Short mmCIF file of N, CA and C in Angstrom, two decimals:
data_model
loop_
_atom_site.label_atom_id
_atom_site.label_comp_id
_atom_site.label_asym_id
_atom_site.label_seq_id
_atom_site.Cartn_x
_atom_site.Cartn_y
_atom_site.Cartn_z
N MET A 1 0.99 -1.34 0.06
CA MET A 1 -0.12 -0.20 0.06
C MET A 1 0.80 1.03 -0.01
N ARG A 2 1.85 1.32 0.96
CA ARG A 2 2.97 2.04 0.69
C ARG A 2 3.27 2.88 -0.61
N LYS A 3 3.89 1.42 -1.31
CA LYS A 3 4.26 1.78 -2.59
C LYS A 3 3.53 2.09 -3.32
N HIS A 4 2.32 1.92 -3.53
CA HIS A 4 1.11 2.96 -4.29
C HIS A 4 1.11 4.32 -3.68
N ILE A 5 0.94 4.41 -2.40
CA ILE A 5 1.00 6.21 -2.30
C ILE A 5 2.50 6.71 -2.98
N ILE A 6 3.22 6.31 -2.27
CA ILE A 6 4.79 7.01 -2.60
C ILE A 6 4.87 7.24 -3.81
N LEU A 7 4.04 6.36 -5.11
CA LEU A 7 4.21 6.08 -6.35
C LEU A 7 3.49 7.41 -6.70
N PHE A 8 1.82 7.43 -6.26
CA PHE A 8 1.53 8.34 -6.48
C PHE A 8 1.96 9.77 -6.07
N PHE A 9 2.40 9.91 -5.34
CA PHE A 9 2.88 11.61 -5.03
C PHE A 9 4.25 11.52 -5.95
N SER A 10 4.93 10.12 -6.04
CA SER A 10 6.04 10.95 -7.29
C SER A 10 5.49 11.42 -8.43
N ALA A 11 4.51 10.44 -8.85
CA ALA A 11 4.08 10.99 -10.04
C ALA A 11 3.80 11.95 -10.21
N LEU A 12 2.39 12.46 -9.30
CA LEU A 12 2.25 13.89 -8.79
C LEU A 12 3.36 14.87 -9.32
N LEU A 13 4.48 14.69 -7.96
CA LEU A 13 5.31 15.55 -7.89
C LEU A 13 6.60 15.59 -9.34
N VAL A 14 6.89 14.86 -10.27
CA VAL A 14 6.96 14.55 -11.46
C VAL A 14 6.26 15.40 -12.17
N LEU A 15 4.90 14.95 -12.47
CA LEU A 15 4.00 16.19 -13.10
C LEU A 15 3.75 17.31 -12.87
N GLY A 16 3.99 17.89 -12.01
CA GLY A 16 4.05 19.05 -11.23
C GLY A 16 5.17 19.79 -11.39
N ALA A 17 6.58 19.25 -11.81
CA ALA A 17 7.27 19.90 -11.85
C ALA A 17 7.84 20.23 -13.43
N CYS A 18 6.53 19.75 -14.06
CA CYS A 18 6.75 20.40 -15.50
C CYS A 18 6.52 21.47 -15.59
N LYS A 19 6.50 22.21 -16.85
CA LYS A 19 5.78 23.43 -17.24
C LYS A 19 4.56 23.29 -17.42
N TYR A 20 3.74 24.33 -16.88
CA TYR A 20 2.23 24.14 -17.69
C TYR A 20 1.78 25.16 -18.57
N GLY A 21 1.64 25.13 -19.34
CA GLY A 21 1.47 25.85 -20.70
C GLY A 21 0.08 26.84 -20.75
N GLY A 22 -0.76 25.92 -20.37
CA GLY A 22 -1.87 26.26 -20.71
C GLY A 22 -2.61 27.43 -19.65
N GLY A 23 -3.62 28.11 -19.34
CA GLY A 23 -4.44 29.06 -18.20
C GLY A 23 -4.81 27.74 -17.22
N ASN A 24 -5.74 28.43 -16.14
CA ASN A 24 -6.08 28.09 -15.32
C ASN A 24 -7.69 27.98 -15.26
N ALA A 25 -7.82 28.01 -16.81
CA ALA A 25 -9.59 27.82 -16.66
C ALA A 25 -10.38 26.68 -15.83
N ASP A 26 -9.65 25.74 -16.01
CA ASP A 26 -10.06 24.65 -15.51
C ASP A 26 -9.37 23.89 -14.33
N VAL A 27 -9.11 25.16 -13.34
CA VAL A 27 -8.38 24.59 -12.32
C VAL A 27 -9.52 24.64 -11.45
N LEU A 28 -9.90 24.02 -10.18
CA LEU A 28 -10.54 24.37 -8.90
C LEU A 28 -9.86 25.33 -8.07
N GLY A 29 -10.79 26.26 -7.39
CA GLY A 29 -10.39 27.14 -6.74
C GLY A 29 -9.56 26.51 -5.35
N GLU A 30 -8.92 28.02 -4.70
CA GLU A 30 -8.41 27.14 -3.34
C GLU A 30 -9.08 26.65 -2.46
N ASP A 31 -10.25 27.17 -2.24
CA ASP A 31 -11.02 26.88 -1.10
C ASP A 31 -11.79 25.74 -1.68
N ASP A 32 -12.23 25.22 -3.06
CA ASP A 32 -12.95 23.85 -3.28
C ASP A 32 -11.38 22.78 -3.51
N MET A 33 -10.28 23.22 -3.59
CA MET A 33 -8.89 22.52 -3.70
C MET A 33 -9.14 21.88 -2.05
N VAL A 34 -9.04 22.77 -1.22
CA VAL A 34 -8.99 22.42 0.17
C VAL A 34 -9.93 21.41 0.84
N SER A 35 -11.18 21.65 0.27
CA SER A 35 -12.36 20.73 0.74
C SER A 35 -12.07 18.95 -0.11
N LEU A 36 -11.61 19.26 -1.31
CA LEU A 36 -11.37 18.20 -2.34
C LEU A 36 -10.19 17.30 -1.43
N LEU A 37 -9.37 18.21 -1.18
CA LEU A 37 -7.91 17.57 -0.76
C LEU A 37 -8.55 16.72 1.03
N VAL A 38 -8.96 17.59 1.52
CA VAL A 38 -9.66 16.85 3.27
C VAL A 38 -10.45 15.67 2.69
N ASP A 39 -11.46 15.62 1.68
CA ASP A 39 -11.87 14.56 1.16
C ASP A 39 -11.14 13.28 0.94
N VAL A 40 -10.32 13.51 0.28
CA VAL A 40 -9.20 12.65 -0.72
C VAL A 40 -8.46 12.52 0.44
N HIS A 41 -7.94 12.98 1.46
CA HIS A 41 -6.84 12.46 2.24
C HIS A 41 -7.60 11.77 3.48
N MET A 42 -9.08 11.99 3.87
CA MET A 42 -9.53 11.15 4.50
C MET A 42 -9.64 9.59 3.96
N MET A 43 -10.27 9.62 2.23
CA MET A 43 -10.20 8.26 2.01
C MET A 43 -8.85 7.64 1.73
N ASP A 44 -8.08 8.18 1.94
CA ASP A 44 -6.85 7.93 1.73
C ASP A 44 -6.02 7.11 2.70
N GLY A 45 -6.86 7.82 4.29
CA GLY A 45 -6.51 6.76 5.53
C GLY A 45 -7.35 5.96 5.59
N TYR A 46 -8.52 5.91 5.24
CA TYR A 46 -9.29 4.96 5.34
C TYR A 46 -8.77 3.71 5.00
N LEU A 47 -8.67 3.55 3.78
CA LEU A 47 -8.49 2.86 2.69
C LEU A 47 -6.78 1.97 3.38
N ALA A 48 -6.02 2.96 3.52
CA ALA A 48 -4.94 2.61 4.54
C ALA A 48 -5.23 1.66 5.45
N SER A 49 -6.08 2.47 6.22
CA SER A 49 -6.81 1.37 7.52
C SER A 49 -7.32 -0.55 7.01
N GLN A 50 -7.27 -0.52 6.00
CA GLN A 50 -7.72 -1.72 5.81
C GLN A 50 -7.33 -2.93 5.71
N PRO A 51 -7.85 -3.79 6.17
CA PRO A 51 -6.88 -5.18 6.43
C PRO A 51 -5.88 -5.59 5.12
N ASN A 52 -6.71 -5.37 3.93
CA ASN A 52 -6.29 -5.93 2.94
C ASN A 52 -5.97 -4.86 2.14
N ASN A 53 -4.29 -5.32 1.99
CA ASN A 53 -3.62 -4.86 1.10
C ASN A 53 -3.99 -3.83 -0.56
N ASP A 54 -4.77 -4.94 -0.66
CA ASP A 54 -5.41 -4.69 -2.22
C ASP A 54 -6.55 -3.55 -2.03
N SER A 55 -6.89 -2.74 -1.05
CA SER A 55 -8.43 -2.19 -0.76
C SER A 55 -8.12 -1.38 -1.96
N LEU A 56 -7.17 -0.51 -2.11
CA LEU A 56 -7.06 0.46 -3.15
C LEU A 56 -7.72 0.30 -4.49
N TYR A 57 -7.05 -0.61 -4.56
CA TYR A 57 -7.33 -1.00 -6.51
C TYR A 57 -9.06 -1.31 -6.05
N ARG A 58 -9.06 -2.50 -4.81
CA ARG A 58 -10.84 -2.88 -5.06
C ARG A 58 -11.53 -2.03 -4.67
N TYR A 59 -11.49 -1.02 -3.94
CA TYR A 59 -12.72 -0.36 -3.44
C TYR A 59 -12.31 0.99 -3.79
N GLY A 60 -11.27 1.51 -3.66
CA GLY A 60 -10.74 3.11 -4.31
C GLY A 60 -11.01 3.75 -5.07
N THR A 61 -11.55 3.09 -6.54
CA THR A 61 -11.64 4.05 -7.35
C THR A 61 -13.04 4.43 -7.67
N GLY A 62 -14.49 3.70 -7.09
CA GLY A 62 -15.14 4.19 -6.84
C GLY A 62 -15.62 4.97 -5.99
N ARG A 63 -14.92 4.90 -4.59
CA ARG A 63 -14.91 5.83 -3.61
C ARG A 63 -14.10 7.49 -4.08
N TYR A 64 -13.51 7.34 -4.52
CA TYR A 64 -13.05 8.36 -5.19
C TYR A 64 -13.87 8.93 -5.92
N LEU A 65 -14.36 8.43 -6.96
CA LEU A 65 -15.23 8.80 -7.91
C LEU A 65 -16.44 9.77 -7.13
N TYR A 66 -16.78 9.09 -6.35
CA TYR A 66 -18.18 9.76 -5.74
C TYR A 66 -17.45 10.87 -4.73
N ILE A 67 -16.36 10.90 -4.47
CA ILE A 67 -16.05 12.16 -4.02
C ILE A 67 -15.70 13.11 -4.82
N PHE A 68 -15.48 13.07 -5.76
CA PHE A 68 -15.66 13.92 -6.89
C PHE A 68 -16.82 14.16 -7.52
N LYS A 69 -17.56 13.38 -7.30
CA LYS A 69 -18.78 13.63 -7.86
C LYS A 69 -19.27 14.32 -6.42
N GLN A 70 -19.23 14.26 -5.16
CA GLN A 70 -20.01 15.34 -4.19
C GLN A 70 -19.36 16.41 -4.34
N HIS A 71 -18.27 16.81 -5.11
CA HIS A 71 -17.21 18.14 -4.81
C HIS A 71 -17.59 18.86 -6.67
N HIS A 72 -18.45 17.91 -7.43
CA HIS A 72 -18.95 18.58 -8.72
C HIS A 72 -17.74 18.29 -9.50
N THR A 73 -16.94 17.81 -9.93
CA THR A 73 -15.64 18.07 -10.52
C THR A 73 -14.98 16.28 -11.11
N ASP A 74 -13.79 16.09 -11.58
CA ASP A 74 -13.75 14.90 -12.11
C ASP A 74 -12.37 14.64 -11.67
N SER A 75 -11.98 13.38 -12.16
CA SER A 75 -10.70 13.25 -11.99
C SER A 75 -9.29 14.03 -12.79
N ALA A 76 -10.14 14.40 -13.87
CA ALA A 76 -9.11 14.99 -14.87
C ALA A 76 -9.05 16.47 -13.98
N THR A 77 -9.70 16.97 -13.77
CA THR A 77 -9.88 18.50 -13.36
C THR A 77 -8.99 18.62 -12.10
N PHE A 78 -9.28 17.60 -11.13
CA PHE A 78 -8.07 17.52 -9.79
C PHE A 78 -6.96 17.19 -10.18
N LYS A 79 -6.56 16.56 -11.46
CA LYS A 79 -5.42 16.20 -11.65
C LYS A 79 -4.10 17.76 -12.35
N ARG A 80 -5.49 18.43 -13.25
CA ARG A 80 -5.15 19.42 -13.48
C ARG A 80 -4.88 20.45 -12.85
N SER A 81 -5.55 21.04 -11.45
CA SER A 81 -5.15 21.56 -10.40
C SER A 81 -4.19 21.14 -9.84
N MET A 82 -3.92 19.52 -9.59
CA MET A 82 -2.84 19.38 -8.60
C MET A 82 -1.54 19.83 -9.34
N LYS A 83 -1.42 19.58 -10.74
CA LYS A 83 -0.23 20.14 -11.64
C LYS A 83 -0.50 21.65 -11.27
N HIS A 84 -1.49 22.87 -11.49
CA HIS A 84 -1.43 24.19 -11.64
C HIS A 84 -0.90 24.44 -10.00
N TYR A 85 -1.32 23.52 -9.19
CA TYR A 85 -0.88 24.30 -7.63
C TYR A 85 0.73 23.71 -7.35
N THR A 86 1.08 22.72 -7.82
CA THR A 86 2.55 22.02 -7.45
C THR A 86 3.30 23.14 -8.21
N MET A 87 3.33 23.73 -9.08
CA MET A 87 3.76 24.53 -9.62
C MET A 87 3.81 25.79 -8.68
N ARG A 88 3.04 26.33 -8.06
CA ARG A 88 2.82 27.26 -7.29
C ARG A 88 3.17 26.79 -5.99
N ASP A 89 4.53 27.07 -5.27
CA ASP A 89 4.55 26.16 -4.15
C ASP A 89 4.24 27.28 -3.08
N GLU A 90 4.13 28.44 -2.93
CA GLU A 90 2.96 29.47 -1.60
C GLU A 90 2.01 28.77 -1.83
N VAL A 91 1.08 28.73 -2.78
CA VAL A 91 -0.08 28.53 -2.90
C VAL A 91 -0.21 27.20 -2.30
N LEU A 92 0.51 26.31 -2.76
CA LEU A 92 0.62 24.65 -2.22
C LEU A 92 0.60 24.75 -1.06
N VAL A 93 1.44 25.44 -0.48
CA VAL A 93 1.74 25.28 1.17
C VAL A 93 0.77 26.10 1.66
N LYS A 94 -0.02 26.67 1.47
CA LYS A 94 -1.38 27.99 2.04
C LYS A 94 -2.25 26.85 2.09
N ILE A 95 -2.42 25.91 0.77
CA ILE A 95 -3.39 25.00 0.78
C ILE A 95 -3.51 23.64 1.70
N TYR A 96 -2.17 23.67 1.66
CA TYR A 96 -2.09 22.14 2.64
C TYR A 96 -2.15 22.96 4.37
N GLU A 97 -1.56 23.50 4.70
CA GLU A 97 -1.74 24.07 5.82
C GLU A 97 -3.38 24.03 6.24
N GLU A 98 -4.22 24.44 5.29
CA GLU A 98 -5.87 24.85 5.80
C GLU A 98 -6.35 23.40 5.76
N VAL A 99 -5.80 22.37 4.66
CA VAL A 99 -6.02 20.54 4.96
C VAL A 99 -6.04 20.29 6.08
N ASN A 100 -4.58 20.78 6.51
CA ASN A 100 -3.74 20.08 8.10
C ASN A 100 -4.92 20.49 9.24
N LYS A 101 -5.15 21.96 9.46
CA LYS A 101 -6.34 22.60 10.07
C LYS A 101 -7.68 21.70 10.45
N ARG A 102 -8.38 21.23 9.09
CA ARG A 102 -9.53 20.87 8.83
C ARG A 102 -9.72 19.57 9.25
N LEU A 103 -8.34 19.01 8.74
CA LEU A 103 -8.03 17.31 9.39
C LEU A 103 -7.92 17.08 10.61
N LEU A 104 -7.18 18.18 11.52
CA LEU A 104 -7.03 18.27 12.89
C LEU A 104 -8.09 18.33 13.61
N ALA A 105 -9.06 19.51 12.77
CA ALA A 105 -10.36 19.63 13.48
C ALA A 105 -11.26 18.69 13.53
N LYS A 106 -11.37 17.58 12.17
CA LYS A 106 -12.16 16.52 12.43
C LYS A 106 -11.75 15.65 13.29
N ASN A 107 -10.45 15.42 13.59
CA ASN A 107 -9.78 14.41 14.32
C ASN A 107 -9.98 14.75 15.87
N ASP A 108 -10.09 16.29 16.46
CA ASP A 108 -10.33 16.48 17.71
C ASP A 108 -11.99 16.24 17.91
N SER A 109 -12.97 16.24 16.70
CA SER A 109 -14.20 16.11 17.68
C SER A 109 -14.17 14.72 17.13
N ILE A 110 -14.21 13.71 16.34
CA ILE A 110 -13.70 12.48 16.67
C ILE A 110 -13.25 11.71 18.06
N VAL A 111 -12.30 12.33 18.11
CA VAL A 111 -11.84 12.51 19.58
C VAL A 111 -12.75 12.59 21.05
N ALA A 112 -13.62 13.89 20.71
CA ALA A 112 -14.97 13.97 21.71
C ALA A 112 -15.47 13.62 21.76
N VAL A 113 -16.03 12.85 20.59
CA VAL A 113 -17.34 12.02 20.20
C VAL A 113 -17.02 10.72 20.84
N ILE A 114 -15.86 9.75 20.91
CA ILE A 114 -15.16 8.37 21.30
C ILE A 114 -15.21 8.99 22.68
N ALA A 115 -14.71 10.07 23.54
CA ALA A 115 -14.41 10.21 25.03
C ALA A 115 -15.97 10.39 25.25
N LYS A 116 -17.08 10.70 24.89
CA LYS A 116 -18.46 11.19 25.25
C LYS A 116 -18.84 9.58 25.14
N ASP A 117 -18.76 8.81 23.95
CA ASP A 117 -19.28 7.74 23.74
C ASP A 117 -18.89 6.56 25.11
N GLN A 118 -17.42 6.76 25.69
CA GLN A 118 -17.13 6.18 26.54
C GLN A 118 -17.46 6.43 27.97
N LYS A 119 -17.52 7.65 28.15
CA LYS A 119 -18.49 7.89 29.34
C LYS A 119 -19.73 7.55 29.32
N ASN A 120 -20.44 7.32 28.61
CA ASN A 120 -21.93 6.88 28.51
C ASN A 120 -21.68 5.60 28.57
N ALA A 121 -21.12 4.88 28.08
CA ALA A 121 -20.60 3.38 28.41
C ALA A 121 -20.13 2.77 29.95
N GLU A 122 -19.06 3.67 30.46
CA GLU A 122 -19.07 3.71 31.83
C GLU A 122 -20.43 3.84 32.77
N ARG A 123 -21.39 4.99 32.06
CA ARG A 123 -22.10 5.43 33.34
C ARG A 123 -23.26 4.46 32.88
N GLN A 124 -23.70 3.82 31.97
CA GLN A 124 -24.59 2.52 31.78
C GLN A 124 -24.04 1.38 32.52
N ALA A 125 -22.40 1.44 32.52
CA ALA A 125 -22.23 -0.16 33.40
C ALA A 125 -22.28 0.09 34.85
N LYS A 126 -22.21 1.58 35.13
CA LYS A 126 -22.69 1.32 36.53
C LYS A 126 -24.26 1.54 37.25
N ASN A 127 -24.50 2.09 35.95
CA ASN A 127 -25.94 1.98 36.25
C ASN A 127 -26.69 0.68 36.37
N ALA A 128 -25.95 0.07 35.35
CA ALA A 128 -26.57 -1.47 35.13
C ALA A 128 -25.83 -2.17 36.41
N GLN A 129 -24.88 -2.24 37.40
CA GLN A 129 -24.73 -2.87 38.32
C GLN A 129 -24.85 -1.97 39.61
N LYS A 130 -25.61 -0.79 39.79
CA LYS A 130 -27.08 -0.52 40.54
C LYS A 130 -27.41 -1.18 40.90
N ASP A 131 -28.54 -1.66 39.13
CA ASP A 131 -29.63 -2.32 39.45
C ASP A 131 -29.19 -3.77 39.71
N GLN A 132 -28.67 -4.38 39.50
CA GLN A 132 -28.51 -5.81 39.71
C GLN A 132 -28.15 -5.58 41.19
N GLU A 133 -27.34 -4.81 41.89
CA GLU A 133 -27.43 -4.77 43.43
C GLU A 133 -28.89 -4.42 43.95
N ARG A 134 -29.44 -3.63 43.14
CA ARG A 134 -30.70 -3.41 44.02
C ARG A 134 -31.77 -4.59 43.73
N LYS A 135 -32.12 -5.16 42.38
CA LYS A 135 -32.45 -6.18 42.26
C LYS A 135 -31.99 -7.69 43.15
N ALA A 136 -31.00 -7.86 43.61
CA ALA A 136 -30.33 -8.88 44.50
C ALA A 136 -31.09 -8.45 45.87
N LYS A 137 -30.59 -7.09 46.22
CA LYS A 137 -31.60 -6.93 47.38
C LYS A 137 -32.76 -7.11 47.68
N LEU A 138 -33.52 -6.72 46.80
CA LEU A 138 -35.20 -6.70 46.80
C LEU A 138 -35.15 -8.20 46.89
N ARG A 139 -34.51 -8.87 45.96
CA ARG A 139 -34.52 -10.53 45.67
C ARG A 139 -34.83 -11.29 47.40
N GLN A 140 -33.33 -10.39 47.96
CA GLN A 140 -33.28 -11.15 49.16
C GLN A 140 -34.32 -10.58 50.45
N ASP A 141 -34.54 -9.32 49.99
CA ASP A 141 -35.88 -8.90 51.04
C ASP A 141 -37.23 -9.57 51.33
N SER A 142 -37.32 -10.11 49.60
CA SER A 142 -38.28 -11.03 49.34
C SER A 142 -38.62 -12.23 49.92
N ILE A 143 -37.13 -12.52 49.86
CA ILE A 143 -37.04 -14.09 50.62
C ILE A 143 -37.05 -14.10 52.23
N ASN A 144 -35.85 -13.24 52.77
CA ASN A 144 -36.37 -13.00 54.20
C ASN A 144 -37.92 -12.41 54.43
N LYS A 145 -38.63 -11.68 53.53
CA LYS A 145 -40.07 -11.47 54.38
C LYS A 145 -41.13 -13.11 53.78
N ARG A 146 -40.57 -13.84 53.50
CA ARG A 146 -41.24 -15.35 53.00
C ARG A 146 -40.95 -15.72 54.37
N TYR A 147 -39.67 -15.74 54.65
CA TYR A 147 -39.30 -16.44 55.64
C TYR A 147 -39.79 -16.25 56.75
N GLN A 148 -39.83 -14.95 57.20
CA GLN A 148 -40.65 -13.99 58.16
C GLN A 148 -41.70 -14.68 58.22
N ASP A 149 -42.80 -14.70 57.05
CA ASP A 149 -44.16 -15.14 56.88
C ASP A 149 -43.96 -16.64 57.72
N ASP A 150 -43.28 -17.11 56.82
CA ASP A 150 -43.67 -18.43 57.18
C ASP A 150 -42.93 -18.99 58.95
N LEU A 151 -42.28 -18.28 59.37
CA LEU A 151 -41.94 -18.47 61.11
C LEU A 151 -43.37 -17.94 61.52
N LYS A 152 -43.84 -16.90 60.87
CA LYS A 152 -44.95 -16.47 61.46
C LYS A 152 -46.25 -17.17 61.79
N GLY A 153 -46.10 -18.13 60.42
CA GLY A 153 -47.30 -19.04 60.51
C GLY A 153 -46.90 -20.45 60.89
N ILE A 154 -46.04 -21.00 61.39
CA ILE A 154 -45.85 -21.66 62.09
C ILE A 154 -45.60 -21.62 63.60
N LYS A 155 -45.19 -20.42 64.15
CA LYS A 155 -45.35 -20.16 65.16
C LYS A 155 -46.91 -19.95 65.89
N ARG A 156 -47.84 -19.54 64.92
CA ARG A 156 -49.36 -19.57 64.65
C ARG A 156 -49.29 -20.96 65.38
N ILE A 157 -49.44 -21.90 64.44
CA ILE A 157 -50.01 -23.30 64.30
C ILE A 157 -49.19 -23.95 65.67
N LEU A 158 -48.14 -23.57 66.43
CA LEU A 158 -47.63 -24.33 67.42
C LEU A 158 -48.07 -23.78 68.71
N SER A 159 -48.73 -22.30 68.41
CA SER A 159 -49.23 -21.73 69.33
C SER A 159 -50.78 -22.27 69.42
N GLN A 160 -51.07 -22.71 68.44
CA GLN A 160 -52.71 -23.11 68.50
C GLN A 160 -52.83 -24.70 69.24
N GLU A 161 -51.64 -25.29 68.76
CA GLU A 161 -51.66 -26.45 69.22
C GLU A 161 -51.12 -26.71 70.48
N GLN A 162 -50.58 -25.85 71.23
CA GLN A 162 -50.12 -25.78 72.52
C GLN A 162 -51.36 -25.44 73.55
N LYS A 163 -52.43 -24.39 72.73
CA LYS A 163 -53.36 -23.96 73.48
C LYS A 163 -54.63 -25.52 73.44
N ARG A 164 -54.55 -26.45 72.84
CA ARG A 164 -55.22 -27.81 72.60
C ARG A 164 -54.57 -28.71 74.08
#
């Protein structure tokens, strides 16, 4: 998987190092490029986390096409935009700084949700334990009450027999 990622970025770097003769008519704007790169990198991370090394070839193409469709673009426009911004280092650095900020913000929100879920799970476990203790106490109280009722009944029967 790492080979594929390294190969992808190497090819991107080589393509970006070439002079681009055309204008920027079919190039995504900086804000659009930032949001597209955020989604692309999130998908890269997801696919890299899959246990099967061939996940990029199996699942990646359709998912990347879906991302491009969400952003109303296609892979050719994405490649042209990357080539355009690769030739402009300062702009690309600013774009990736914003991409990094957004990814860190998403990571922080995910960590917060996970922490909240863990707290809820701990609270539910404590409540379940309290419920079990309460049920055990009620069960023991009902057994004790039944035992006391049985003892009273036996004492009553014995006292009636002694009176006879």
